[in-house]
Amino acid sequence: MTPPERVNEYDASCARCGGEVPAGTGLLRHGPKGWEVYHPDHAPEPGPPPRGDHPGWHRRPLLSLDIGSTGHRPAVDRIRSAALRGSDGTVRDWVLDIGSDVQDFGSDIHGLGSGVQDLGSNVQDPGSGVPDIGSRSSDIGSDTQDPTAALDELATLVAAHLAAHQLLVVWYAPHVLSTLHAELLRHDLAPLTTRLPGGVAPICDPLVLDRHADRYRAGSRSLRSVAAWYGVPHAHPGDPGSDAEAALLLADEIAARHAPLARLSRPALHTEQILWHAEQMSRHPEAADWPFTPVQPQPWEPVPDPAPREPVQPVQPD
């Protein structure tokens, strides 16, 4: 569904013709220096600001991580698959043998499946809803890997990248990194917190960046929707490889179109995202910390059935 157009709250001048635009009659569009007002017939098509040629962290090596999980409970649910995509052409994929005793309840983080509540659907703040954080599904074939070996290999590559002080791109980092932390402990592997004594940083979360850079944009903030807004290809939403690639491209697009973000140092970008995420989630005290919470692994249990609703009693006529 196309988001509603934003109109000007105050009298202004048209950015194209210079004519007067009374309050409530013009349309707002992104401009090089912020929002601009246009007469309706002069307004360009809605979209993000144009790309710039400014320097920034997006011109340095980036690595993007995504997972496919059995659900949205970091302490309980399991990683079924994972992917890394790098700006240097790195392509790594893992499919984990999680065993037949663990069930996948068949949803995905982008709302493509069923059975998981979309936590953003009841949020009134434009653009500040929490995305659906169910499992990220991918096609699981017969060529699965031992989960201990696969997770150790994944964590080794991620830790090496972060140890070099390069940005790790993670769409909705609290879900991905919290689940990874629990899974490493579950398999008696060193978590990232142990592998990186200086801290699990710097992280780049395009969801946090987009919400900050374009705070009042109406509409969904799912990865699929945000990728479409920035013109980023996203062929297979819900597949970790496709999601990691889309997040990698989004990080570059957001930085290239928002110079103040791009010019932050990598440590400053990480620190600012902690503050921005806290502000964005201020109405959701149950929201996870950013970039992750070091949760302890819990035994597997299926998703509990929702409590049955009391039947509605028909109104008896007088």
PDB file of C-alpha atoms in Angstrom:
ATOM      1  CA  MET A   1       0.000   0.000   0.000  1.00  0.00           C
ATOM      2  CA  THR A   2       1.367   3.410  -0.977  1.00  0.00           C
ATOM      3  CA  PRO A   3       1.992   5.656   2.064  1.00  0.00           C
ATOM      4  CA  PRO A   4      -0.123   8.835   2.224  1.00  0.00           C
ATOM      5  CA  GLU A   5       1.462  12.014   0.908  1.00  0.00           C
ATOM      6  CA  ARG A   6       2.837  14.501   3.433  1.00  0.00           C
ATOM      7  CA  VAL A   7       1.621  18.096   3.124  1.00  0.00           C
ATOM      8  CA  ASN A   8       3.091  21.341   4.412  1.00  0.00           C
ATOM      9  CA  GLU A   9       1.904  22.513   7.826  1.00  0.00           C
ATOM     10  CA  TYR A  10       2.825  26.164   7.184  1.00  0.00           C
ATOM     11  CA  ASP A  11       2.766  28.640   4.312  1.00  0.00           C
ATOM     12  CA  ALA A  12       5.807  28.166   2.106  1.00  0.00           C
ATOM     13  CA  SER A  13       7.258  28.788  -1.337  1.00  0.00           C
ATOM     14  CA  CYS A  14       7.322  26.127  -4.060  1.00  0.00           C
ATOM     15  CA  ALA A  15      10.843  24.756  -4.488  1.00  0.00           C
ATOM     16  CA  ARG A  16      10.301  24.565  -8.243  1.00  0.00           C
ATOM     17  CA  CYS A  17       8.521  27.771  -9.256  1.00  0.00           C
ATOM     18  CA  GLY A  18       8.887  29.944  -6.151  1.00  0.00           C
ATOM     19  CA  GLY A  19       5.135  30.577  -5.948  1.00  0.00           C
ATOM     20  CA  GLU A  20       3.220  30.737  -2.686  1.00  0.00           C
ATOM     21  CA  VAL A  21       2.012  27.397  -1.281  1.00  0.00           C
ATOM     22  CA  PRO A  22      -0.597  27.925   1.479  1.00  0.00           C
ATOM     23  CA  ALA A  23      -0.462  25.582   4.460  1.00  0.00           C
ATOM     24  CA  GLY A  24      -1.988  22.188   3.778  1.00  0.00           C
ATOM     25  CA  THR A  25      -1.997  22.549  -0.012  1.00  0.00           C
ATOM     26  CA  GLY A  26       1.548  21.531  -0.973  1.00  0.00           C
ATOM     27  CA  LEU A  27       3.489  18.276  -1.002  1.00  0.00           C
ATOM     28  CA  LEU A  28       6.741  17.597   0.828  1.00  0.00           C
ATOM     29  CA  ARG A  29       9.765  16.017  -0.828  1.00  0.00           C
ATOM     30  CA  HIS A  30      13.324  15.345   0.275  1.00  0.00           C
ATOM     31  CA  GLY A  31      15.791  17.949  -0.960  1.00  0.00           C
ATOM     32  CA  PRO A  32      19.572  18.337  -0.697  1.00  0.00           C
ATOM     33  CA  LYS A  33      19.198  20.291   2.564  1.00  0.00           C
ATOM     34  CA  GLY A  34      16.059  18.704   4.000  1.00  0.00           C
ATOM     35  CA  TRP A  35      12.341  18.777   3.271  1.00  0.00           C
ATOM     36  CA  GLU A  36      11.096  20.996   0.419  1.00  0.00           C
ATOM     37  CA  VAL A  37       7.548  22.125  -0.415  1.00  0.00           C
ATOM     38  CA  TYR A  38       5.999  21.907  -3.888  1.00  0.00           C
ATOM     39  CA  HIS A  39       2.729  22.679  -5.560  1.00  0.00           C
ATOM     40  CA  PRO A  40       1.076  19.293  -6.179  1.00  0.00           C
ATOM     41  CA  ASP A  41       1.602  19.528  -9.945  1.00  0.00           C
ATOM     42  CA  HIS A  42       5.268  20.524  -9.492  1.00  0.00           C
ATOM     43  CA  ALA A  43       6.267  17.821  -7.006  1.00  0.00           C
ATOM     44  CA  PRO A  44       8.711  15.141  -8.188  1.00  0.00           C
ATOM     45  CA  GLU A  45       7.915  11.497  -7.547  1.00  0.00           C
ATOM     46  CA  PRO A  46       8.414  10.557  -3.869  1.00  0.00           C
ATOM     47  CA  GLY A  47      11.700   8.900  -3.043  1.00  0.00           C
ATOM     48  CA  PRO A  48      14.883   9.180  -1.000  1.00  0.00           C
ATOM     49  CA  PRO A  49      17.382  12.014  -1.514  1.00  0.00           C
ATOM     50  CA  PRO A  50      19.807  11.611  -4.429  1.00  0.00           C
ATOM     51  CA  ARG A  51      23.136   9.863  -3.932  1.00  0.00           C
ATOM     52  CA  GLY A  52      26.118  12.066  -3.225  1.00  0.00           C
ATOM     53  CA  ASP A  53      29.824  11.577  -3.837  1.00  0.00           C
ATOM     54  CA  HIS A  54      30.864  12.441  -0.270  1.00  0.00           C
ATOM     55  CA  PRO A  55      33.341  10.277   1.651  1.00  0.00           C
ATOM     56  CA  GLY A  56      32.235   8.081   4.529  1.00  0.00           C
ATOM     57  CA  TRP A  57      32.217   4.690   6.169  1.00  0.00           C
ATOM     58  CA  HIS A  58      30.204   3.251   3.284  1.00  0.00           C
ATOM     59  CA  ARG A  59      33.358   3.436   1.142  1.00  0.00           C
ATOM     60  CA  ARG A  60      35.233   1.121   3.529  1.00  0.00           C
ATOM     61  CA  PRO A  61      34.945  -2.701   3.684  1.00  0.00           C
ATOM     62  CA  LEU A  62      31.517  -3.836   4.866  1.00  0.00           C
ATOM     63  CA  LEU A  63      30.368  -7.325   5.824  1.00  0.00           C
ATOM     64  CA  SER A  64      26.676  -8.202   6.199  1.00  0.00           C
ATOM     65  CA  LEU A  65      25.287 -10.979   8.421  1.00  0.00           C
ATOM     66  CA  ASP A  66      21.846 -12.561   8.399  1.00  0.00           C
ATOM     67  CA  ILE A  67      20.326 -15.710   9.879  1.00  0.00           C
ATOM     68  CA  GLY A  68      17.337 -17.973   9.346  1.00  0.00           C
ATOM     69  CA  SER A  69      15.887 -18.997  12.695  1.00  0.00           C
ATOM     70  CA  THR A  70      13.035 -21.150  13.968  1.00  0.00           C
ATOM     71  CA  GLY A  71      11.402 -18.183  15.672  1.00  0.00           C
ATOM     72  CA  HIS A  72      11.793 -14.835  17.358  1.00  0.00           C
ATOM     73  CA  ARG A  73      12.875 -15.977  20.855  1.00  0.00           C
ATOM     74  CA  PRO A  74      16.679 -15.520  20.981  1.00  0.00           C
ATOM     75  CA  ALA A  75      17.173 -17.686  24.079  1.00  0.00           C
ATOM     76  CA  VAL A  76      15.024 -20.573  22.803  1.00  0.00           C
ATOM     77  CA  ASP A  77      14.925 -20.624  19.010  1.00  0.00           C
ATOM     78  CA  ARG A  78      17.645 -22.077  16.822  1.00  0.00           C
ATOM     79  CA  ILE A  79      19.604 -20.898  13.823  1.00  0.00           C
ATOM     80  CA  ARG A  80      18.661 -22.985  10.795  1.00  0.00           C
ATOM     81  CA  SER A  81      20.776 -21.120   8.259  1.00  0.00           C
ATOM     82  CA  ALA A  82      23.122 -18.145   8.039  1.00  0.00           C
ATOM     83  CA  ALA A  83      24.797 -16.011   5.409  1.00  0.00           C
ATOM     84  CA  LEU A  84      27.592 -13.474   5.045  1.00  0.00           C
ATOM     85  CA  ARG A  85      27.870 -11.032   2.161  1.00  0.00           C
ATOM     86  CA  GLY A  86      30.770  -8.606   1.774  1.00  0.00           C
ATOM     87  CA  SER A  87      31.466  -5.480  -0.217  1.00  0.00           C
ATOM     88  CA  ASP A  88      34.655  -7.275  -1.358  1.00  0.00           C
ATOM     89  CA  GLY A  89      32.554 -10.016  -2.975  1.00  0.00           C
ATOM     90  CA  THR A  90      32.499 -12.398   0.012  1.00  0.00           C
ATOM     91  CA  VAL A  91      29.657 -14.946  -0.248  1.00  0.00           C
ATOM     92  CA  ARG A  92      29.307 -17.535   2.512  1.00  0.00           C
ATOM     93  CA  ASP A  93      26.255 -19.649   3.359  1.00  0.00           C
ATOM     94  CA  TRP A  94      25.550 -22.255   6.011  1.00  0.00           C
ATOM     95  CA  VAL A  95      22.602 -24.628   6.494  1.00  0.00           C
ATOM     96  CA  LEU A  96      22.591 -26.188   9.966  1.00  0.00           C
ATOM     97  CA  ASP A  97      21.316 -29.619  10.957  1.00  0.00           C
ATOM     98  CA  ILE A  98      19.224 -28.624  13.982  1.00  0.00           C
ATOM     99  CA  GLY A  99      17.631 -32.061  14.446  1.00  0.00           C
ATOM    100  CA  SER A 100      14.110 -33.318  14.105  1.00  0.00           C
ATOM    101  CA  ASP A 101      13.151 -32.537  17.701  1.00  0.00           C
ATOM    102  CA  VAL A 102      13.196 -28.782  17.011  1.00  0.00           C
ATOM    103  CA  GLN A 103      10.179 -27.458  15.144  1.00  0.00           C
ATOM    104  CA  ASP A 104      10.034 -24.464  12.853  1.00  0.00           C
ATOM    105  CA  PHE A 105       6.721 -22.686  13.201  1.00  0.00           C
ATOM    106  CA  GLY A 106       6.930 -21.395   9.665  1.00  0.00           C
ATOM    107  CA  SER A 107       7.113 -17.635   9.561  1.00  0.00           C
ATOM    108  CA  ASP A 108       9.765 -15.133   8.590  1.00  0.00           C
ATOM    109  CA  ILE A 109      11.073 -11.822   9.776  1.00  0.00           C
ATOM    110  CA  HIS A 110       9.387  -9.918   6.968  1.00  0.00           C
ATOM    111  CA  GLY A 111       5.825 -11.042   7.576  1.00  0.00           C
ATOM    112  CA  LEU A 112       5.729 -13.394   4.597  1.00  0.00           C
ATOM    113  CA  GLY A 113       4.556 -16.400   6.574  1.00  0.00           C
ATOM    114  CA  SER A 114       2.019 -16.946   9.307  1.00  0.00           C
ATOM    115  CA  GLY A 115       1.929 -17.500  13.029  1.00  0.00           C
ATOM    116  CA  VAL A 116       4.017 -14.555  14.260  1.00  0.00           C
ATOM    117  CA  GLN A 117       2.563 -11.282  15.410  1.00  0.00           C
ATOM    118  CA  ASP A 118       3.736  -8.257  13.440  1.00  0.00           C
ATOM    119  CA  LEU A 119       4.983  -6.167  16.344  1.00  0.00           C
ATOM    120  CA  GLY A 120       4.871  -3.025  14.240  1.00  0.00           C
ATOM    121  CA  SER A 121       1.225  -3.223  13.275  1.00  0.00           C
ATOM    122  CA  ASN A 122      -0.143  -1.535  16.375  1.00  0.00           C
ATOM    123  CA  VAL A 123       2.431   1.237  16.645  1.00  0.00           C
ATOM    124  CA  GLN A 124       1.111   4.747  16.191  1.00  0.00           C
ATOM    125  CA  ASP A 125       4.440   6.534  15.677  1.00  0.00           C
ATOM    126  CA  PRO A 126       5.017   6.827  11.906  1.00  0.00           C
ATOM    127  CA  GLY A 127       8.039   4.767  11.003  1.00  0.00           C
ATOM    128  CA  SER A 128       8.879   3.643  14.544  1.00  0.00           C
ATOM    129  CA  GLY A 129       7.246   0.217  14.652  1.00  0.00           C
ATOM    130  CA  VAL A 130       9.225  -2.873  15.550  1.00  0.00           C
ATOM    131  CA  PRO A 131       9.453  -5.175  12.530  1.00  0.00           C
ATOM    132  CA  ASP A 132       8.072  -8.687  12.562  1.00  0.00           C
ATOM    133  CA  ILE A 133      10.877 -10.748  14.101  1.00  0.00           C
ATOM    134  CA  GLY A 134       9.750 -14.258  13.387  1.00  0.00           C
ATOM    135  CA  SER A 135      11.966 -16.854  11.796  1.00  0.00           C
ATOM    136  CA  ARG A 136      13.748 -16.108   8.557  1.00  0.00           C
ATOM    137  CA  SER A 137      12.990 -18.995   6.278  1.00  0.00           C
ATOM    138  CA  SER A 138      15.191 -20.382   3.532  1.00  0.00           C
ATOM    139  CA  ASP A 139      14.991 -23.506   1.431  1.00  0.00           C
ATOM    140  CA  ILE A 140      16.575 -26.227   3.562  1.00  0.00           C
ATOM    141  CA  GLY A 141      17.985 -28.999   1.434  1.00  0.00           C
ATOM    142  CA  SER A 142      19.718 -32.245   2.355  1.00  0.00           C
ATOM    143  CA  ASP A 143      23.227 -30.732   2.395  1.00  0.00           C
ATOM    144  CA  THR A 144      23.187 -29.632   6.028  1.00  0.00           C
ATOM    145  CA  GLN A 145      26.215 -29.033   8.246  1.00  0.00           C
ATOM    146  CA  ASP A 146      27.144 -29.879  11.797  1.00  0.00           C
ATOM    147  CA  PRO A 147      25.859 -26.855  13.752  1.00  0.00           C
ATOM    148  CA  THR A 148      28.894 -26.633  16.059  1.00  0.00           C
ATOM    149  CA  ALA A 149      31.370 -26.475  13.189  1.00  0.00           C
ATOM    150  CA  ALA A 150      29.196 -24.110  11.155  1.00  0.00           C
ATOM    151  CA  LEU A 151      28.568 -21.700  14.037  1.00  0.00           C
ATOM    152  CA  ASP A 152      32.242 -21.648  14.988  1.00  0.00           C
ATOM    153  CA  GLU A 153      33.247 -20.888  11.413  1.00  0.00           C
ATOM    154  CA  LEU A 154      30.642 -18.119  11.172  1.00  0.00           C
ATOM    155  CA  ALA A 155      31.676 -16.554  14.490  1.00  0.00           C
ATOM    156  CA  THR A 156      35.364 -16.717  13.549  1.00  0.00           C
ATOM    157  CA  LEU A 157      34.774 -14.786  10.336  1.00  0.00           C
ATOM    158  CA  VAL A 158      32.536 -12.209  12.035  1.00  0.00           C
ATOM    159  CA  ALA A 159      34.983 -11.701  14.903  1.00  0.00           C
ATOM    160  CA  ALA A 160      37.912 -11.259  12.518  1.00  0.00           C
ATOM    161  CA  HIS A 161      36.029  -8.567  10.609  1.00  0.00           C
ATOM    162  CA  LEU A 162      35.058  -6.689  13.780  1.00  0.00           C
ATOM    163  CA  ALA A 163      38.552  -7.060  15.258  1.00  0.00           C
ATOM    164  CA  ALA A 164      39.796  -5.109  12.232  1.00  0.00           C
ATOM    165  CA  HIS A 165      37.403  -2.312  13.302  1.00  0.00           C
ATOM    166  CA  GLN A 166      35.310  -2.708  10.169  1.00  0.00           C
ATOM    167  CA  LEU A 167      31.522  -2.301  10.212  1.00  0.00           C
ATOM    168  CA  LEU A 168      29.331  -5.395  10.412  1.00  0.00           C
ATOM    169  CA  VAL A 169      25.968  -4.733   8.771  1.00  0.00           C
ATOM    170  CA  VAL A 170      23.053  -6.463  10.526  1.00  0.00           C
ATOM    171  CA  TRP A 171      19.412  -5.702   9.755  1.00  0.00           C
ATOM    172  CA  TYR A 172      17.567  -5.593  13.112  1.00  0.00           C
ATOM    173  CA  ALA A 173      20.713  -6.489  15.034  1.00  0.00           C
ATOM    174  CA  PRO A 174      19.008  -7.272  18.400  1.00  0.00           C
ATOM    175  CA  HIS A 175      17.349 -10.373  16.946  1.00  0.00           C
ATOM    176  CA  VAL A 176      20.290 -11.654  14.910  1.00  0.00           C
ATOM    177  CA  LEU A 177      23.112 -11.022  17.383  1.00  0.00           C
ATOM    178  CA  SER A 178      21.160 -12.096  20.487  1.00  0.00           C
ATOM    179  CA  THR A 179      20.192 -15.381  18.811  1.00  0.00           C
ATOM    180  CA  LEU A 180      23.776 -15.939  17.652  1.00  0.00           C
ATOM    181  CA  HIS A 181      25.077 -15.299  21.174  1.00  0.00           C
ATOM    182  CA  ALA A 182      22.735 -17.911  22.673  1.00  0.00           C
ATOM    183  CA  GLU A 183      23.495 -20.451  19.957  1.00  0.00           C
ATOM    184  CA  LEU A 184      27.264 -20.175  20.453  1.00  0.00           C
ATOM    185  CA  LEU A 185      26.854 -20.797  24.183  1.00  0.00           C
ATOM    186  CA  ARG A 186      24.450 -23.677  23.515  1.00  0.00           C
ATOM    187  CA  HIS A 187      27.126 -25.435  21.470  1.00  0.00           C
ATOM    188  CA  ASP A 188      29.914 -24.712  24.018  1.00  0.00           C
ATOM    189  CA  LEU A 189      31.538 -22.197  21.684  1.00  0.00           C
ATOM    190  CA  ALA A 190      33.060 -18.867  22.634  1.00  0.00           C
ATOM    191  CA  PRO A 191      30.537 -16.064  22.042  1.00  0.00           C
ATOM    192  CA  LEU A 192      31.484 -12.859  20.259  1.00  0.00           C
ATOM    193  CA  THR A 193      31.822 -11.106  23.628  1.00  0.00           C
ATOM    194  CA  THR A 194      34.711 -13.446  24.489  1.00  0.00           C
ATOM    195  CA  ARG A 195      36.266 -13.345  21.033  1.00  0.00           C
ATOM    196  CA  LEU A 196      36.173  -9.531  21.032  1.00  0.00           C
ATOM    197  CA  PRO A 197      37.398  -8.209  24.408  1.00  0.00           C
ATOM    198  CA  GLY A 198      36.948  -4.648  23.158  1.00  0.00           C
ATOM    199  CA  GLY A 199      33.236  -5.206  22.564  1.00  0.00           C
ATOM    200  CA  VAL A 200      30.971  -6.404  19.753  1.00  0.00           C
ATOM    201  CA  ALA A 201      31.428  -3.313  17.609  1.00  0.00           C
ATOM    202  CA  PRO A 202      31.171  -1.510  15.292  1.00  0.00           C
ATOM    203  CA  ILE A 203      27.725  -2.594  14.100  1.00  0.00           C
ATOM    204  CA  CYS A 204      25.697  -0.898  11.357  1.00  0.00           C
ATOM    205  CA  ASP A 205      21.937  -1.539  11.472  1.00  0.00           C
ATOM    206  CA  PRO A 206      20.221  -0.109   8.360  1.00  0.00           C
ATOM    207  CA  LEU A 207      16.837  -0.281  10.110  1.00  0.00           C
ATOM    208  CA  VAL A 208      18.016   2.095  12.849  1.00  0.00           C
ATOM    209  CA  LEU A 209      19.697   4.341  10.278  1.00  0.00           C
ATOM    210  CA  ASP A 210      16.620   4.569   8.060  1.00  0.00           C
ATOM    211  CA  ARG A 211      14.338   5.368  10.977  1.00  0.00           C
ATOM    212  CA  HIS A 212      16.718   8.120  12.075  1.00  0.00           C
ATOM    213  CA  ALA A 213      17.367   9.587   8.633  1.00  0.00           C
ATOM    214  CA  ASP A 214      13.710   9.544   7.537  1.00  0.00           C
ATOM    215  CA  ARG A 215      11.864   9.585  10.827  1.00  0.00           C
ATOM    216  CA  TYR A 216       8.430  10.627   9.634  1.00  0.00           C
ATOM    217  CA  ARG A 217       8.093   8.516   6.478  1.00  0.00           C
ATOM    218  CA  ALA A 218       4.835   6.609   6.664  1.00  0.00           C
ATOM    219  CA  GLY A 219       4.503   2.962   5.753  1.00  0.00           C
ATOM    220  CA  SER A 220       6.194  -0.312   6.627  1.00  0.00           C
ATOM    221  CA  ARG A 221       9.810  -0.518   7.771  1.00  0.00           C
ATOM    222  CA  SER A 222      10.273  -4.164   6.842  1.00  0.00           C
ATOM    223  CA  LEU A 223      13.450  -4.999   4.971  1.00  0.00           C
ATOM    224  CA  ARG A 224      11.441  -5.621   1.824  1.00  0.00           C
ATOM    225  CA  SER A 225       9.704  -2.212   2.050  1.00  0.00           C
ATOM    226  CA  VAL A 226      12.828  -0.229   2.906  1.00  0.00           C
ATOM    227  CA  ALA A 227      14.775  -1.941   0.116  1.00  0.00           C
ATOM    228  CA  ALA A 228      12.027  -0.989  -2.333  1.00  0.00           C
ATOM    229  CA  TRP A 229      12.099   2.638  -1.118  1.00  0.00           C
ATOM    230  CA  TYR A 230      15.827   2.910  -1.828  1.00  0.00           C
ATOM    231  CA  GLY A 231      15.645   0.930  -5.059  1.00  0.00           C
ATOM    232  CA  VAL A 232      17.691  -1.970  -3.693  1.00  0.00           C
ATOM    233  CA  PRO A 233      17.073  -5.378  -5.325  1.00  0.00           C
ATOM    234  CA  HIS A 234      15.740  -8.016  -2.932  1.00  0.00           C
ATOM    235  CA  ALA A 235      14.959 -11.115  -4.930  1.00  0.00           C
ATOM    236  CA  HIS A 236      14.076 -13.587  -2.155  1.00  0.00           C
ATOM    237  CA  PRO A 237      12.840 -11.920   1.053  1.00  0.00           C
ATOM    238  CA  GLY A 238      13.255 -14.262   4.000  1.00  0.00           C
ATOM    239  CA  ASP A 239      16.297 -16.043   2.560  1.00  0.00           C
ATOM    240  CA  PRO A 240      19.403 -15.166   4.657  1.00  0.00           C
ATOM    241  CA  GLY A 241      21.626 -14.728   1.608  1.00  0.00           C
ATOM    242  CA  SER A 242      19.165 -12.412  -0.125  1.00  0.00           C
ATOM    243  CA  ASP A 243      18.488 -10.516   3.109  1.00  0.00           C
ATOM    244  CA  ALA A 244      22.198 -10.090   3.869  1.00  0.00           C
ATOM    245  CA  GLU A 245      22.820  -8.782   0.347  1.00  0.00           C
ATOM    246  CA  ALA A 246      19.894  -6.342   0.585  1.00  0.00           C
ATOM    247  CA  ALA A 247      21.064  -5.054   3.981  1.00  0.00           C
ATOM    248  CA  LEU A 248      24.600  -4.593   2.638  1.00  0.00           C
ATOM    249  CA  LEU A 249      23.335  -2.535  -0.296  1.00  0.00           C
ATOM    250  CA  LEU A 250      20.974  -0.581   1.963  1.00  0.00           C
ATOM    251  CA  ALA A 251      23.825   0.468   4.255  1.00  0.00           C
ATOM    252  CA  ASP A 252      25.621   1.917   1.246  1.00  0.00           C
ATOM    253  CA  GLU A 253      22.509   3.607  -0.147  1.00  0.00           C
ATOM    254  CA  ILE A 254      21.523   5.234   3.148  1.00  0.00           C
ATOM    255  CA  ALA A 255      25.025   6.567   3.743  1.00  0.00           C
ATOM    256  CA  ALA A 256      25.370   7.790   0.149  1.00  0.00           C
ATOM    257  CA  ARG A 257      22.054   9.656   0.388  1.00  0.00           C
ATOM    258  CA  HIS A 258      22.508  11.078   3.908  1.00  0.00           C
ATOM    259  CA  ALA A 259      25.926  12.744   4.174  1.00  0.00           C
ATOM    260  CA  PRO A 260      25.728  13.556   7.916  1.00  0.00           C
ATOM    261  CA  LEU A 261      25.357   9.834   8.639  1.00  0.00           C
ATOM    262  CA  ALA A 262      28.158   8.841   6.290  1.00  0.00           C
ATOM    263  CA  ARG A 263      30.615  11.303   7.816  1.00  0.00           C
ATOM    264  CA  LEU A 264      30.362   9.796  11.311  1.00  0.00           C
ATOM    265  CA  SER A 265      33.360   7.750  12.354  1.00  0.00           C
ATOM    266  CA  ARG A 266      32.686   4.042  12.762  1.00  0.00           C
ATOM    267  CA  PRO A 267      32.864   4.165  16.593  1.00  0.00           C
ATOM    268  CA  ALA A 268      30.615   7.246  16.628  1.00  0.00           C
ATOM    269  CA  LEU A 269      28.113   5.568  14.288  1.00  0.00           C
ATOM    270  CA  HIS A 270      27.889   2.578  16.647  1.00  0.00           C
ATOM    271  CA  THR A 271      27.406   4.792  19.702  1.00  0.00           C
ATOM    272  CA  GLU A 272      24.807   6.988  18.025  1.00  0.00           C
ATOM    273  CA  GLN A 273      22.750   3.966  16.995  1.00  0.00           C
ATOM    274  CA  ILE A 274      22.479   2.912  20.640  1.00  0.00           C
ATOM    275  CA  LEU A 275      20.941   6.315  21.409  1.00  0.00           C
ATOM    276  CA  TRP A 276      18.766   6.418  18.286  1.00  0.00           C
ATOM    277  CA  HIS A 277      17.390   2.938  18.886  1.00  0.00           C
ATOM    278  CA  ALA A 278      16.565   3.798  22.498  1.00  0.00           C
ATOM    279  CA  GLU A 279      14.676   6.877  21.309  1.00  0.00           C
ATOM    280  CA  GLN A 280      12.897   4.970  18.544  1.00  0.00           C
ATOM    281  CA  MET A 281      11.772   2.301  21.020  1.00  0.00           C
ATOM    282  CA  SER A 282      10.878   4.690  23.852  1.00  0.00           C
ATOM    283  CA  ARG A 283       7.223   3.655  23.625  1.00  0.00           C
ATOM    284  CA  HIS A 284       8.152  -0.023  23.658  1.00  0.00           C
ATOM    285  CA  PRO A 285       9.842  -0.796  26.988  1.00  0.00           C
ATOM    286  CA  GLU A 286       9.854  -4.500  26.115  1.00  0.00           C
ATOM    287  CA  ALA A 287      12.100  -3.902  23.084  1.00  0.00           C
ATOM    288  CA  ALA A 288      15.511  -5.586  23.142  1.00  0.00           C
ATOM    289  CA  ASP A 289      18.698  -3.618  23.694  1.00  0.00           C
ATOM    290  CA  TRP A 290      20.764  -2.582  20.697  1.00  0.00           C
ATOM    291  CA  PRO A 291      22.858  -4.112  19.263  1.00  0.00           C
ATOM    292  CA  PHE A 292      22.092  -7.267  21.281  1.00  0.00           C
ATOM    293  CA  THR A 293      21.339  -8.794  24.658  1.00  0.00           C
ATOM    294  CA  PRO A 294      23.725 -11.517  25.967  1.00  0.00           C
ATOM    295  CA  VAL A 295      20.934 -13.985  26.707  1.00  0.00           C
ATOM    296  CA  GLN A 296      21.546 -17.445  28.162  1.00  0.00           C
ATOM    297  CA  PRO A 297      20.345 -20.391  26.051  1.00  0.00           C
ATOM    298  CA  GLN A 298      17.165 -22.078  27.189  1.00  0.00           C
ATOM    299  CA  PRO A 299      15.820 -25.566  26.358  1.00  0.00           C
ATOM    300  CA  TRP A 300      13.761 -25.869  23.223  1.00  0.00           C
ATOM    301  CA  GLU A 301      10.009 -25.622  23.619  1.00  0.00           C
ATOM    302  CA  PRO A 302       7.307 -25.070  21.017  1.00  0.00           C
ATOM    303  CA  VAL A 303       5.561 -21.759  20.710  1.00  0.00           C
ATOM    304  CA  PRO A 304       2.641 -21.785  23.153  1.00  0.00           C
ATOM    305  CA  ASP A 305      -0.814 -21.649  21.663  1.00  0.00           C
ATOM    306  CA  PRO A 306      -2.525 -18.293  22.157  1.00  0.00           C
ATOM    307  CA  ALA A 307      -5.013 -18.146  25.002  1.00  0.00           C
ATOM    308  CA  PRO A 308      -8.546 -18.816  23.746  1.00  0.00           C
ATOM    309  CA  ARG A 309     -10.787 -15.812  23.618  1.00  0.00           C
ATOM    310  CA  GLU A 310     -14.002 -15.683  25.543  1.00  0.00           C
ATOM    311  CA  PRO A 311     -16.965 -16.090  23.189  1.00  0.00           C
ATOM    312  CA  VAL A 312     -18.915 -12.934  22.555  1.00  0.00           C
ATOM    313  CA  GLN A 313     -22.400 -13.214  24.006  1.00  0.00           C
ATOM    314  CA  PRO A 314     -25.138 -12.037  21.656  1.00  0.00           C
ATOM    315  CA  VAL A 315     -27.176  -9.077  22.785  1.00  0.00           C
ATOM    316  CA  GLN A 316     -30.653 -10.173  23.765  1.00  0.00           C
ATOM    317  CA  PRO A 317     -33.467  -8.018  22.463  1.00  0.00           C
ATOM    318  CA  ASP A 318     -35.652  -6.269  25.023  1.00  0.00           C
TER     319      ASP A 318
END
